[in-house]
mmCIF file of C-alpha atoms in Angstrom:
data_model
loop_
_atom_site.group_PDB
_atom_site.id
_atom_site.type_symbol
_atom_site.label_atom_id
_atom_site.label_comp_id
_atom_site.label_asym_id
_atom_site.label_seq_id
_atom_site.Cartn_x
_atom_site.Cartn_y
_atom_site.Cartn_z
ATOM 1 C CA UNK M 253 66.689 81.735 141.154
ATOM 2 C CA UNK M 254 69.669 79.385 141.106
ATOM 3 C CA UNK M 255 71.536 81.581 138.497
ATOM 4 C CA UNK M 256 71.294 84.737 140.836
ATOM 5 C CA UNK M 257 72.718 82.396 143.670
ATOM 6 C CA UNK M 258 75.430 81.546 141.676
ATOM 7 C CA UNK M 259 75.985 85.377 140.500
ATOM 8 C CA UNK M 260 76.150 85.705 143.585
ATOM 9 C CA UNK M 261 78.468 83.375 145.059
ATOM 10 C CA UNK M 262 80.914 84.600 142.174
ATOM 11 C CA UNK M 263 80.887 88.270 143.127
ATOM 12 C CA UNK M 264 81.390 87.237 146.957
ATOM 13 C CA UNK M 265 84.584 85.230 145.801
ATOM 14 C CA UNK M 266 86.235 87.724 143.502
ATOM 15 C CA UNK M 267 85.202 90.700 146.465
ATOM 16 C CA UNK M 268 87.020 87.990 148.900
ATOM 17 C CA UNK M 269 89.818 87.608 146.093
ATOM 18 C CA UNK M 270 90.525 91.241 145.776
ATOM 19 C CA UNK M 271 90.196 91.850 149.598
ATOM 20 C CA UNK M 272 92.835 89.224 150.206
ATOM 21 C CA UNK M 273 95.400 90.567 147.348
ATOM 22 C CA UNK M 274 95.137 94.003 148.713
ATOM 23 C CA UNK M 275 95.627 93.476 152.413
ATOM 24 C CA UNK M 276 98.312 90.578 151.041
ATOM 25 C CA UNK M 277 99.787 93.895 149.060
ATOM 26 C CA UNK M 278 99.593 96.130 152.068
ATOM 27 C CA UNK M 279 101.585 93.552 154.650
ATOM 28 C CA UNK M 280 103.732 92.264 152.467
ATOM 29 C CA UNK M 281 107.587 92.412 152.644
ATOM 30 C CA UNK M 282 108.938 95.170 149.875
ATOM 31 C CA UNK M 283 112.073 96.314 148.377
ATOM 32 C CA UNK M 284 112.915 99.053 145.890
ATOM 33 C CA UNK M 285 113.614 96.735 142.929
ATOM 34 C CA UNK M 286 111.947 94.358 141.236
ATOM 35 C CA UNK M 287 113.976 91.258 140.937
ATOM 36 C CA UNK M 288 111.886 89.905 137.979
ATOM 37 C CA UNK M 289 111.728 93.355 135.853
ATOM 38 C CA UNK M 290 114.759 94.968 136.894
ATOM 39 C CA UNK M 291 113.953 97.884 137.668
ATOM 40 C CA UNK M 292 113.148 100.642 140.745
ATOM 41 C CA UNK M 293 109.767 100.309 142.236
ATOM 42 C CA UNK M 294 107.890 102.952 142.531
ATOM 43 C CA UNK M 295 108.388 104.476 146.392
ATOM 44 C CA UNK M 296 105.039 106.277 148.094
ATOM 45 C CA UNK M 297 104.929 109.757 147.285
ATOM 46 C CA UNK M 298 105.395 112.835 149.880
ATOM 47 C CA UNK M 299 102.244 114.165 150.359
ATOM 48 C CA UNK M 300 102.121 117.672 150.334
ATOM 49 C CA UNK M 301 98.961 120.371 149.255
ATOM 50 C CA UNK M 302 99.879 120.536 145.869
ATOM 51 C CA UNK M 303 100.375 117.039 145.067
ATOM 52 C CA UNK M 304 96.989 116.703 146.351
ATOM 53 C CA UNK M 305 95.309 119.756 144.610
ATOM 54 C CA UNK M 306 96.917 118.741 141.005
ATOM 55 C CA UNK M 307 96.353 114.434 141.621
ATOM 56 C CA UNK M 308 99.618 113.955 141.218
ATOM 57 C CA UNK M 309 99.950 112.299 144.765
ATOM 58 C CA UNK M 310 96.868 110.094 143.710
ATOM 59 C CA UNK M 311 98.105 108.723 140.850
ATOM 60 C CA UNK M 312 101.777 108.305 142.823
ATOM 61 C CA UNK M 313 99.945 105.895 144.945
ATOM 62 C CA UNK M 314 98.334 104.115 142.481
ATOM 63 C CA UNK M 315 102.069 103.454 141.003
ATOM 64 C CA UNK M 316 103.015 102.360 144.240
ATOM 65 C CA UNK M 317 100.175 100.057 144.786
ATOM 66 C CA UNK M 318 100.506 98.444 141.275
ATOM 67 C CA UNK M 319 103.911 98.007 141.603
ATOM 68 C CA UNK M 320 103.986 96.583 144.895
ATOM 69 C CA UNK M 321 100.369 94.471 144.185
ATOM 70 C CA UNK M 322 100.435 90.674 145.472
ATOM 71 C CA UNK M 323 101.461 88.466 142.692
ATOM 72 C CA UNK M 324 102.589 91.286 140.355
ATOM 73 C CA UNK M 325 105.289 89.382 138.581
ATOM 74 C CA UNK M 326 102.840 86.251 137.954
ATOM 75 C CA UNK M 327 99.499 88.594 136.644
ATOM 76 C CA UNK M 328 102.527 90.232 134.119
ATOM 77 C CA UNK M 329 103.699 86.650 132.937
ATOM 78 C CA UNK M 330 100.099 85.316 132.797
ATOM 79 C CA UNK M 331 98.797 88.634 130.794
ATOM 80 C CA UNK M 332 101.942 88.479 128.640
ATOM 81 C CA UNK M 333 101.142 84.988 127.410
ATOM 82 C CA UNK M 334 97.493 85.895 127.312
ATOM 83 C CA UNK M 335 98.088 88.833 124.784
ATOM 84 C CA UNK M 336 100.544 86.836 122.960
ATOM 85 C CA UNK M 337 98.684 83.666 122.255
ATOM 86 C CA UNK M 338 94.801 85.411 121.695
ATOM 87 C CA UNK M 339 95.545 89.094 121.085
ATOM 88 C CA UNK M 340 98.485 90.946 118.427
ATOM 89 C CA UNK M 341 101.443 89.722 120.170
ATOM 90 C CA UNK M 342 102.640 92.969 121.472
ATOM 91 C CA UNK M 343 102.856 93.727 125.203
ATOM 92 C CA UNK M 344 104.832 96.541 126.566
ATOM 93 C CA UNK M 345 106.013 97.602 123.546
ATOM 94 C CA UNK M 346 107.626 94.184 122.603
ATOM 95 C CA UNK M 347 106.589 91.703 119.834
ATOM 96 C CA UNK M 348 106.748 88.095 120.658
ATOM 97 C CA UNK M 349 107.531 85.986 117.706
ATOM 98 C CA UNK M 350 109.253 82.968 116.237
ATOM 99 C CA UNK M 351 110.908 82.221 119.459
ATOM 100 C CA UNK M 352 112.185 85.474 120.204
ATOM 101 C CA UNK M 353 111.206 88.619 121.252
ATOM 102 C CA UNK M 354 111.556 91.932 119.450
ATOM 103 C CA UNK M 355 111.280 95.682 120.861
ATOM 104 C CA UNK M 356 108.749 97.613 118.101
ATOM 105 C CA UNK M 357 110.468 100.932 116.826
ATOM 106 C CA UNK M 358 109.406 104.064 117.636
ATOM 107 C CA UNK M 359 109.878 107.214 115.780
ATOM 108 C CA UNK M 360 112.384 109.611 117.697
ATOM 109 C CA UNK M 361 112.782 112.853 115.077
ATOM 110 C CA UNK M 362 115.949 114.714 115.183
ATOM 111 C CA UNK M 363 117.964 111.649 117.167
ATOM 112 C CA UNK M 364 120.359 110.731 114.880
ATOM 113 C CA UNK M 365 121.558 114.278 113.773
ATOM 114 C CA UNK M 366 121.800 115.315 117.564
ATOM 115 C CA UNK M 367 124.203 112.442 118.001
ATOM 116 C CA UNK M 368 126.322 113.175 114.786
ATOM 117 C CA UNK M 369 126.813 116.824 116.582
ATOM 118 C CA UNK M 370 128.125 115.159 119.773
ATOM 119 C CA UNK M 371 130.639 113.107 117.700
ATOM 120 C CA UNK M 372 131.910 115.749 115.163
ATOM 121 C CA UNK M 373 132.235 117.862 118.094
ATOM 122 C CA UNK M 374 134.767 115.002 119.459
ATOM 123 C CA UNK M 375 136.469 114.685 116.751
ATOM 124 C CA UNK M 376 137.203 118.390 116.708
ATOM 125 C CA UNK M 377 138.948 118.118 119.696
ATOM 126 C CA UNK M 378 140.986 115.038 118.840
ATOM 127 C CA UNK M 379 144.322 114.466 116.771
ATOM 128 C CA UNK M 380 143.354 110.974 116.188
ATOM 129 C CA UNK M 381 141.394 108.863 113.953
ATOM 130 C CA UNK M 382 138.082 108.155 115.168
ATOM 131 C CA UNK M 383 136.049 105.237 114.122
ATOM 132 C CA UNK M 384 132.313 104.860 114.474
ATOM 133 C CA UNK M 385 130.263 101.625 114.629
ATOM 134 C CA UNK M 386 126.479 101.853 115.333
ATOM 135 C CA UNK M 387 124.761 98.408 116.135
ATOM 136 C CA UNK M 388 121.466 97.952 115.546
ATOM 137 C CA UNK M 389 118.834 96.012 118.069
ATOM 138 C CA UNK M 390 117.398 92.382 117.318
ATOM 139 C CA UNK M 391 114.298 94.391 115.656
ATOM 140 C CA UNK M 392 116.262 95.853 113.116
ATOM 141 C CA UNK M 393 118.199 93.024 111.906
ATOM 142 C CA UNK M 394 114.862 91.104 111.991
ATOM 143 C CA UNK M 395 112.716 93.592 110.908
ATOM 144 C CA UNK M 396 111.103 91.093 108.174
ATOM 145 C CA UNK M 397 109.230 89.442 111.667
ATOM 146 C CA UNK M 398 107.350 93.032 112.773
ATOM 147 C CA UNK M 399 104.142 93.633 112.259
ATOM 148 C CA UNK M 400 103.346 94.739 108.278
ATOM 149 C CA UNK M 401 102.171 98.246 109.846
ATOM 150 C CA UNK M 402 105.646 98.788 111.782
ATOM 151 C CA UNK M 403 108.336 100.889 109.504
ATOM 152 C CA UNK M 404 110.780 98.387 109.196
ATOM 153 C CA UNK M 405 113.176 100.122 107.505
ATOM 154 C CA UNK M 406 113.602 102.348 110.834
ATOM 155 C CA UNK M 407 116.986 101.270 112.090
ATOM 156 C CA UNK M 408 118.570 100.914 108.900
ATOM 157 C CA UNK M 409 117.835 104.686 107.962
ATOM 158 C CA UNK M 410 118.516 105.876 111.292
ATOM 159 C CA UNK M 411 121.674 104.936 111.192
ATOM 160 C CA UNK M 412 122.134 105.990 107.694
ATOM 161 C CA UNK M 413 121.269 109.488 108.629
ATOM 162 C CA UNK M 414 123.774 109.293 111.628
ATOM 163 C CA UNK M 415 126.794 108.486 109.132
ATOM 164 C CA UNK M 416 125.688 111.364 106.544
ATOM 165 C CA UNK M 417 125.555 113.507 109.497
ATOM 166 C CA UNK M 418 129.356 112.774 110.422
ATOM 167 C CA UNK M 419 132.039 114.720 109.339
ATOM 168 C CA UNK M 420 133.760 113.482 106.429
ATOM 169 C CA UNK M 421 137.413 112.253 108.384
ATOM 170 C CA UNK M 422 135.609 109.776 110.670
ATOM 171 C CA UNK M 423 135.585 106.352 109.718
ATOM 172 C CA UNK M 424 132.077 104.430 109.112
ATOM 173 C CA UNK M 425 131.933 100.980 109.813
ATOM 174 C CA UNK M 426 128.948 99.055 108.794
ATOM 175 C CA UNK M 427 127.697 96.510 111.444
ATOM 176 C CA UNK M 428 124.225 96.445 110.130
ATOM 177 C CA UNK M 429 124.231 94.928 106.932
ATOM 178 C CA UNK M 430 127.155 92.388 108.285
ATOM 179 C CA UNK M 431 124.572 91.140 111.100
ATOM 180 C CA UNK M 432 121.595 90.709 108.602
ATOM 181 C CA UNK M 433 123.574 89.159 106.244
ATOM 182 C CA UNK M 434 124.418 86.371 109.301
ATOM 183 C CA UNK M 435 120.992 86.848 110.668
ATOM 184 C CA UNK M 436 120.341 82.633 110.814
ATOM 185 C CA UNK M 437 123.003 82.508 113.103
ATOM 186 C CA UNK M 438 122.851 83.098 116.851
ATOM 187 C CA UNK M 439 123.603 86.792 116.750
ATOM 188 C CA UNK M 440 120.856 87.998 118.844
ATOM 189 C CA UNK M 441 119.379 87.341 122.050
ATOM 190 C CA UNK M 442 115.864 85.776 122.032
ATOM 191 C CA UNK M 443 115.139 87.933 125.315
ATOM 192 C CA UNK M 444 117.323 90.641 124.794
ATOM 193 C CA UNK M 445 117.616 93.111 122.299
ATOM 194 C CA UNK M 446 121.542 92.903 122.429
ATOM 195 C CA UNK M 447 123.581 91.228 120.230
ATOM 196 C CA UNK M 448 125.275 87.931 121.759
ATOM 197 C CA UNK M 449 128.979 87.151 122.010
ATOM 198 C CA UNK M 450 128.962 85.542 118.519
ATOM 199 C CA UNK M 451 127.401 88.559 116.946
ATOM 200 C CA UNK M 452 129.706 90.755 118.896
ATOM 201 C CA UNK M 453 132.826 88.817 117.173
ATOM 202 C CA UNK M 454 131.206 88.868 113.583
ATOM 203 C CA UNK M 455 131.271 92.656 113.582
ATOM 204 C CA UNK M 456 134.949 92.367 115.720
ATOM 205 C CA UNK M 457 136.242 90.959 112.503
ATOM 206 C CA UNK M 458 136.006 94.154 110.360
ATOM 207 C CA UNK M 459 136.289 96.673 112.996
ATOM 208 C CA UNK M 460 139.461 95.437 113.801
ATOM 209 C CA UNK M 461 140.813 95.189 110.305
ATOM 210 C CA UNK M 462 139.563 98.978 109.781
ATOM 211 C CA UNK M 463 142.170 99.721 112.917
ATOM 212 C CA UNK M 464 144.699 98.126 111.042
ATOM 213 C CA UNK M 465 145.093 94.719 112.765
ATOM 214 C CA UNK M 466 144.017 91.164 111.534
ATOM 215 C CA UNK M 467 141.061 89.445 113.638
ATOM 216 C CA UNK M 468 141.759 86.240 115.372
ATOM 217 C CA UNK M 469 140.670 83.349 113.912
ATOM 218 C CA UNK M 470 137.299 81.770 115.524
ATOM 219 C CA UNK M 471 138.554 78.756 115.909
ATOM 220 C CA UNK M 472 141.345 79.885 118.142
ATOM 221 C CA UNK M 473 138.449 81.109 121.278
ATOM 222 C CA UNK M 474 138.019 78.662 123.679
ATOM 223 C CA UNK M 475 134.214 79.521 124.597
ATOM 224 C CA UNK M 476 132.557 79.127 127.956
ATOM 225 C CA UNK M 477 128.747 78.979 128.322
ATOM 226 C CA UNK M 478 128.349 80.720 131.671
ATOM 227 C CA UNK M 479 124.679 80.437 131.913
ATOM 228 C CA UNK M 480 121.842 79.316 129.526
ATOM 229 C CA UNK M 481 119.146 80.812 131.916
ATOM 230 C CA UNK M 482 119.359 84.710 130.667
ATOM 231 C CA UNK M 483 116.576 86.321 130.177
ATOM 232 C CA UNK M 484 117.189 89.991 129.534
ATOM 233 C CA UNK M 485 115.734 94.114 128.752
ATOM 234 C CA UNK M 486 112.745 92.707 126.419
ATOM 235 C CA UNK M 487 111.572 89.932 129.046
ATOM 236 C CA UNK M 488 111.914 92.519 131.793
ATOM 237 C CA UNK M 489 109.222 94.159 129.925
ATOM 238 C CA UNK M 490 107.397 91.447 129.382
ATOM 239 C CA UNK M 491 107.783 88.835 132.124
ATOM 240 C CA UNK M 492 106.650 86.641 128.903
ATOM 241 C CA UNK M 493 108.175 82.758 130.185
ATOM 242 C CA UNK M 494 107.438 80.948 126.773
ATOM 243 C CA UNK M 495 110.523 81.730 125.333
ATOM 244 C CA UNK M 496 113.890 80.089 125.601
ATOM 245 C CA UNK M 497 116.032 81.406 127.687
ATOM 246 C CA UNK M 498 119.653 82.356 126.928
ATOM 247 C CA UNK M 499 123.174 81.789 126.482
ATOM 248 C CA UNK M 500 125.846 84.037 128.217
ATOM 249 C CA UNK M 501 129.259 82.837 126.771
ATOM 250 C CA UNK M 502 132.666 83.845 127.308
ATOM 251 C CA UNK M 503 135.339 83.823 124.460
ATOM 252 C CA UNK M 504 138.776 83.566 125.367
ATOM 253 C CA UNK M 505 142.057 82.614 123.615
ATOM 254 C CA UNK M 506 143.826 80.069 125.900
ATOM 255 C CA UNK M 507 147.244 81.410 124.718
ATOM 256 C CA UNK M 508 146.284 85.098 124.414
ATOM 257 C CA UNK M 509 146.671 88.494 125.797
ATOM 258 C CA UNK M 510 146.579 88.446 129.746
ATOM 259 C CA UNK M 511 144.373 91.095 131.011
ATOM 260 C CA UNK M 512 147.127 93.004 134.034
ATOM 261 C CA UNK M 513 144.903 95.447 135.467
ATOM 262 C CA UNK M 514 141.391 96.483 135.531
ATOM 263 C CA UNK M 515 141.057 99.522 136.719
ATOM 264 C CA UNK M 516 137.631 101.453 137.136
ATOM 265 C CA UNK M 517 136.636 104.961 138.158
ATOM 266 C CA UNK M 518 133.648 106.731 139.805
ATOM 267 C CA UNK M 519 132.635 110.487 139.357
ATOM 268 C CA UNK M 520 134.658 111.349 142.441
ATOM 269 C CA UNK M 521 137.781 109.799 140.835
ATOM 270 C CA UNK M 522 137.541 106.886 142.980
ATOM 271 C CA UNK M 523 139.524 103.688 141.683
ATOM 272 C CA UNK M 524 138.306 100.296 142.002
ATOM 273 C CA UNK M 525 140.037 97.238 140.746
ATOM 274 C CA UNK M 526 137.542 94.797 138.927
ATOM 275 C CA UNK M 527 137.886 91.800 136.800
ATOM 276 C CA UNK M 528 136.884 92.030 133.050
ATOM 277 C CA UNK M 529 134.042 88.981 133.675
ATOM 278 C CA UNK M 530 132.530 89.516 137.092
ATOM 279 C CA UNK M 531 131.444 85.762 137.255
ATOM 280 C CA UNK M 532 129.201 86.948 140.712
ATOM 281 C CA UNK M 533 126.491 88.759 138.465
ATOM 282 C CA UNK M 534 125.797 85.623 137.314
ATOM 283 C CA UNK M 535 124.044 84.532 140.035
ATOM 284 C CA UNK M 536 121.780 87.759 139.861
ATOM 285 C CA UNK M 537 118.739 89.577 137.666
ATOM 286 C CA UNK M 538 120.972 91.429 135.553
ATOM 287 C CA UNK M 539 123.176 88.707 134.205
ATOM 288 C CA UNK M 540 124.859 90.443 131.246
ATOM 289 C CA UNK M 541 126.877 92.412 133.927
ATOM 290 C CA UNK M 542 128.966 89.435 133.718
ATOM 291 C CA UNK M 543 130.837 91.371 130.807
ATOM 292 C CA UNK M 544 132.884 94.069 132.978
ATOM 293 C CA UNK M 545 130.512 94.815 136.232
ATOM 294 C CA UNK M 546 128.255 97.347 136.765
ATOM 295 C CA UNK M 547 128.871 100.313 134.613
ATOM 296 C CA UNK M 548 130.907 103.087 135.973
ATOM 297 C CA UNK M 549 131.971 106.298 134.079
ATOM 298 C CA UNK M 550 135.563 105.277 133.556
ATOM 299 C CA UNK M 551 137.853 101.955 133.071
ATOM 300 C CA UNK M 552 141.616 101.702 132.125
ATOM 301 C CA UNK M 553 142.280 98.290 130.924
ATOM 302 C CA UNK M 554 145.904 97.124 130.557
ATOM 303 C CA UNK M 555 147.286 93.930 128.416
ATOM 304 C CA UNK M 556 150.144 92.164 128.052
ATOM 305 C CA UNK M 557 150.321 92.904 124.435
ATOM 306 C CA UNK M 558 153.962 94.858 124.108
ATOM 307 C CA UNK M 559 152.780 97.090 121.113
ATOM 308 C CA UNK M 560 152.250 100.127 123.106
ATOM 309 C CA UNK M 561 149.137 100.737 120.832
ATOM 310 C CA UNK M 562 146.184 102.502 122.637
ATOM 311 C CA UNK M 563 142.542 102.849 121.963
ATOM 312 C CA UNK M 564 139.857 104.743 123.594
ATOM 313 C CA UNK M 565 136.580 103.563 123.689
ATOM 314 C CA UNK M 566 133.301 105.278 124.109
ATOM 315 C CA UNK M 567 130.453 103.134 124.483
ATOM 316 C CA UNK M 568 127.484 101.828 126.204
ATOM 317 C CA UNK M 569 126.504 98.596 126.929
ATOM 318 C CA UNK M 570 126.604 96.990 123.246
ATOM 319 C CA UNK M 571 130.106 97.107 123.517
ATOM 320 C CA UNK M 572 130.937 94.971 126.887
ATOM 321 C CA UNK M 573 131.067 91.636 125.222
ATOM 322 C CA UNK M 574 132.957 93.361 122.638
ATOM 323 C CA UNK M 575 136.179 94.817 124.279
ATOM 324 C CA UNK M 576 137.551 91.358 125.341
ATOM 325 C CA UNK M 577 138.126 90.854 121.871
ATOM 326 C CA UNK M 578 139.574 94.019 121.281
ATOM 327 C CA UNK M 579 141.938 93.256 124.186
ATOM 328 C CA UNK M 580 144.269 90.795 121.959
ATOM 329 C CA UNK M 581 145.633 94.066 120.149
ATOM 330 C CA UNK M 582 146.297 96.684 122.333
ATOM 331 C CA UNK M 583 148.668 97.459 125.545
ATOM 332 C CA UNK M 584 146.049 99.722 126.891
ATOM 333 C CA UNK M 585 142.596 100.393 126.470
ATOM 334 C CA UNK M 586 140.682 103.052 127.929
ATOM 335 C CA UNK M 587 136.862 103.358 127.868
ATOM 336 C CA UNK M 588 134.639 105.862 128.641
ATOM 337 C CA UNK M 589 130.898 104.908 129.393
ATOM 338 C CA UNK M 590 128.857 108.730 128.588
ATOM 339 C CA UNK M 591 125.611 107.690 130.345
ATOM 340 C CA UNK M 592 126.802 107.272 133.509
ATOM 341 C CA UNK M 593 129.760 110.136 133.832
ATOM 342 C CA UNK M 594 128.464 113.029 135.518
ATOM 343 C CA UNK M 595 131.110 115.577 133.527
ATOM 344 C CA UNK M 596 132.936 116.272 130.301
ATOM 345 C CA UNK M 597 135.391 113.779 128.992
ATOM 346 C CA UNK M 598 137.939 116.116 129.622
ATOM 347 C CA UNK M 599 137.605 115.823 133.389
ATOM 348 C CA UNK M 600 138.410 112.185 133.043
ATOM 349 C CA UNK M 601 140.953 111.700 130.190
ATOM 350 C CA UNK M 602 143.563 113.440 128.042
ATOM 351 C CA UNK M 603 142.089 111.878 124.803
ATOM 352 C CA UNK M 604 145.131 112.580 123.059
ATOM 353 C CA UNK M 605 147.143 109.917 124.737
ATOM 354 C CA UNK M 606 145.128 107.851 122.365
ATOM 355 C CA UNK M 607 145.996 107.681 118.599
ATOM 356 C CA UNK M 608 142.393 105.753 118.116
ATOM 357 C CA UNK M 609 139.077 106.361 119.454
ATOM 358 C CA UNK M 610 136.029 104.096 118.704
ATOM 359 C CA UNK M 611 132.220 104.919 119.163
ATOM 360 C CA UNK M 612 130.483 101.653 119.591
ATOM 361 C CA UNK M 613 126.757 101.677 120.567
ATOM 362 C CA UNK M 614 123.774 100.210 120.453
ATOM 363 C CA UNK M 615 121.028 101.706 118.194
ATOM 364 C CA UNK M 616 119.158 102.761 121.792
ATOM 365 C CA UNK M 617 122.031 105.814 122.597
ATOM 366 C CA UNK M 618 120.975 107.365 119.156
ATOM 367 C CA UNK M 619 117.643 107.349 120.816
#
């Protein structure tokens, strides 16, 4: 008798639990983004007959709901350490070990090729030399910590099969085995699958050499440490607290090349004059926007280097701790950001104005 009293009791509480996180869920105040994931939530669908007929508006609501539940980002950080501590360490996609976190590969055929045919057909177009550096994520540099079941070999022969793929007058440059070889260093974010500002400036050293121009010495940078509470794309995913946060740093050459303008440009051709380290983002979710803003399409960068050398750069994210250093050798640098322009390159820029172009990217835009 007592047992089925206290059965009882239990299921009363947890019905009184869920009834109180679901009207909590329903009056509670919402936005579109989560501050803790950032990302969009997931907005209440139209309803329409269709949507109805097919379930697609049922399962639309259920997105909603979850996103939006009571407590959401505290059930995802309690889960996360849950699965990490008493399950296979994986959640979301995302293995949590050693200290660090590291996305698990997954097998994208045909990736690498497709990209090689979007370069070549670049260089086809261009007069001048064009250099290619493909960065790998923190999985692939420490593959050794995946799972035994996890192929990880996948990076490495990804981009392999991007530089066979290229045509045979574009420069390779080899960040991956120079990161693994430093891989006891702090190259890599813990929470992040980006490289930090360190790791950036190991690989600077030979990509600038291969454009002809000796690197600065390390122990010329002055380095800030901005923040050592980032927590980045892999905790997003996780909401996993247990790991150390990190360290956004700035490196910066007190007698160096001034940065004169900063010029960035929307779809609509639209100029807006930014800094190179927008110190505001700081003090939000997406922190590594410190390194040049939020991304637009377009940004002319002018130095007070008096070499009249020019480089284009086309990039994605990988590469916005990276330009500063870049910005000690060249009077101008332009840089062109594919993911978020809405046309061609040629309704932006006259590429030839530039006698060097450099693809840097993260391992992700082969994907």
């Amino acid at each position: 008798m007592r047992k089925k009293v206290i059965n009882i009791i239990t299921a009363l509480i947890m019905i009184a639990i869920m009834l109180f996180l679901g009207v909590a869920t329903i009056f509670r105040k919402t936005g579109s983004v989560s501050y803790q994931e950032n990302r969009k939530l997931t907005q209440l669908p139209e309803i329409t007959l269709s949507s109805l007929m097919d379930g697609t508006y049922i399962k639309g609501v259920q997105s909603c709901f979850a996103d939006y539940f009571a407590g959401r980002s505290y059930w995802n950080s309690a889960n996360a350490v849950i699965d990490a501590k008493l399950c296979e360490s994986i959640v979301n996609g995302v293995y949590i070990t050693d200290g660090m976190m590291l996305a698990v590969p997954e097998n994208k055929e045909n990736s690498a090729k497709q990209t090689a045919e979007k370069i070549n057909a670049f260089c086809a177009d261009y007069d001048g030399a064009v250099y290619v550096a493909t960065v790998p994520s923190s999985a692939g540099v420490y593959s050794e910590k995946l799972p035994d079941y996890c192929d990880r070999d996948y990076e490495k022969k990804l981009i392999d099969e991007l530089y066979t793929s290229l045509d045979s007058g574009i420069r390779r440059i080899d960040a991956y085995n120079i990161l693994k070889m430093l891989n006891e260093n702090y190259i890599y974010y813990r929470n992040d699958s980006k490289w930090t500002g360190y790791g950036a400036y190991c690989v600077y050293r030979t990509v600038i050499q291969k454009l002809g121009f000796m690197p600065s010495a390390y122990d010329k940078y002055t380095i800030r440490h901005v923040s050592a509470d980032f927590r980045g794309n892999l905790y997003n995913r996780t909401q996993y607290t247990d790991i150390k946060a990190d360290m956004l740093d700035i490196y910066k050459i007190d007698d160096g090349a001034e940065i004169l303008s900063f010029t960035a440009y929307d779809n609509e051709g639209k100029s807006y004059e930014k800094e190179l380290y927008d110190m505001s983002k700081v003090d939000t979710n997406d922190m590594y926007k410190l390194y040049m803003g939020y991304e637009l399409p377009y940004v002319k960068i002018k130095t007070s280097v008096n070499n009249e050398r020019k480089l284009l750069v086309i990039k994605d994210s990988y590469a916005d701790c990276f330009i500063p250093f870049l910005a000690e050798h060249y009077s101008e640098i332009a840089v062109i950001a594919p993911e978020y322009a809405e046309d061609t390159y040629a309704d932006i820029i006259d590429i030839q104005e530039y006698e060097q172009t450099l693809f840097l990217f993260g391992i992700e835009s082969v994907f």
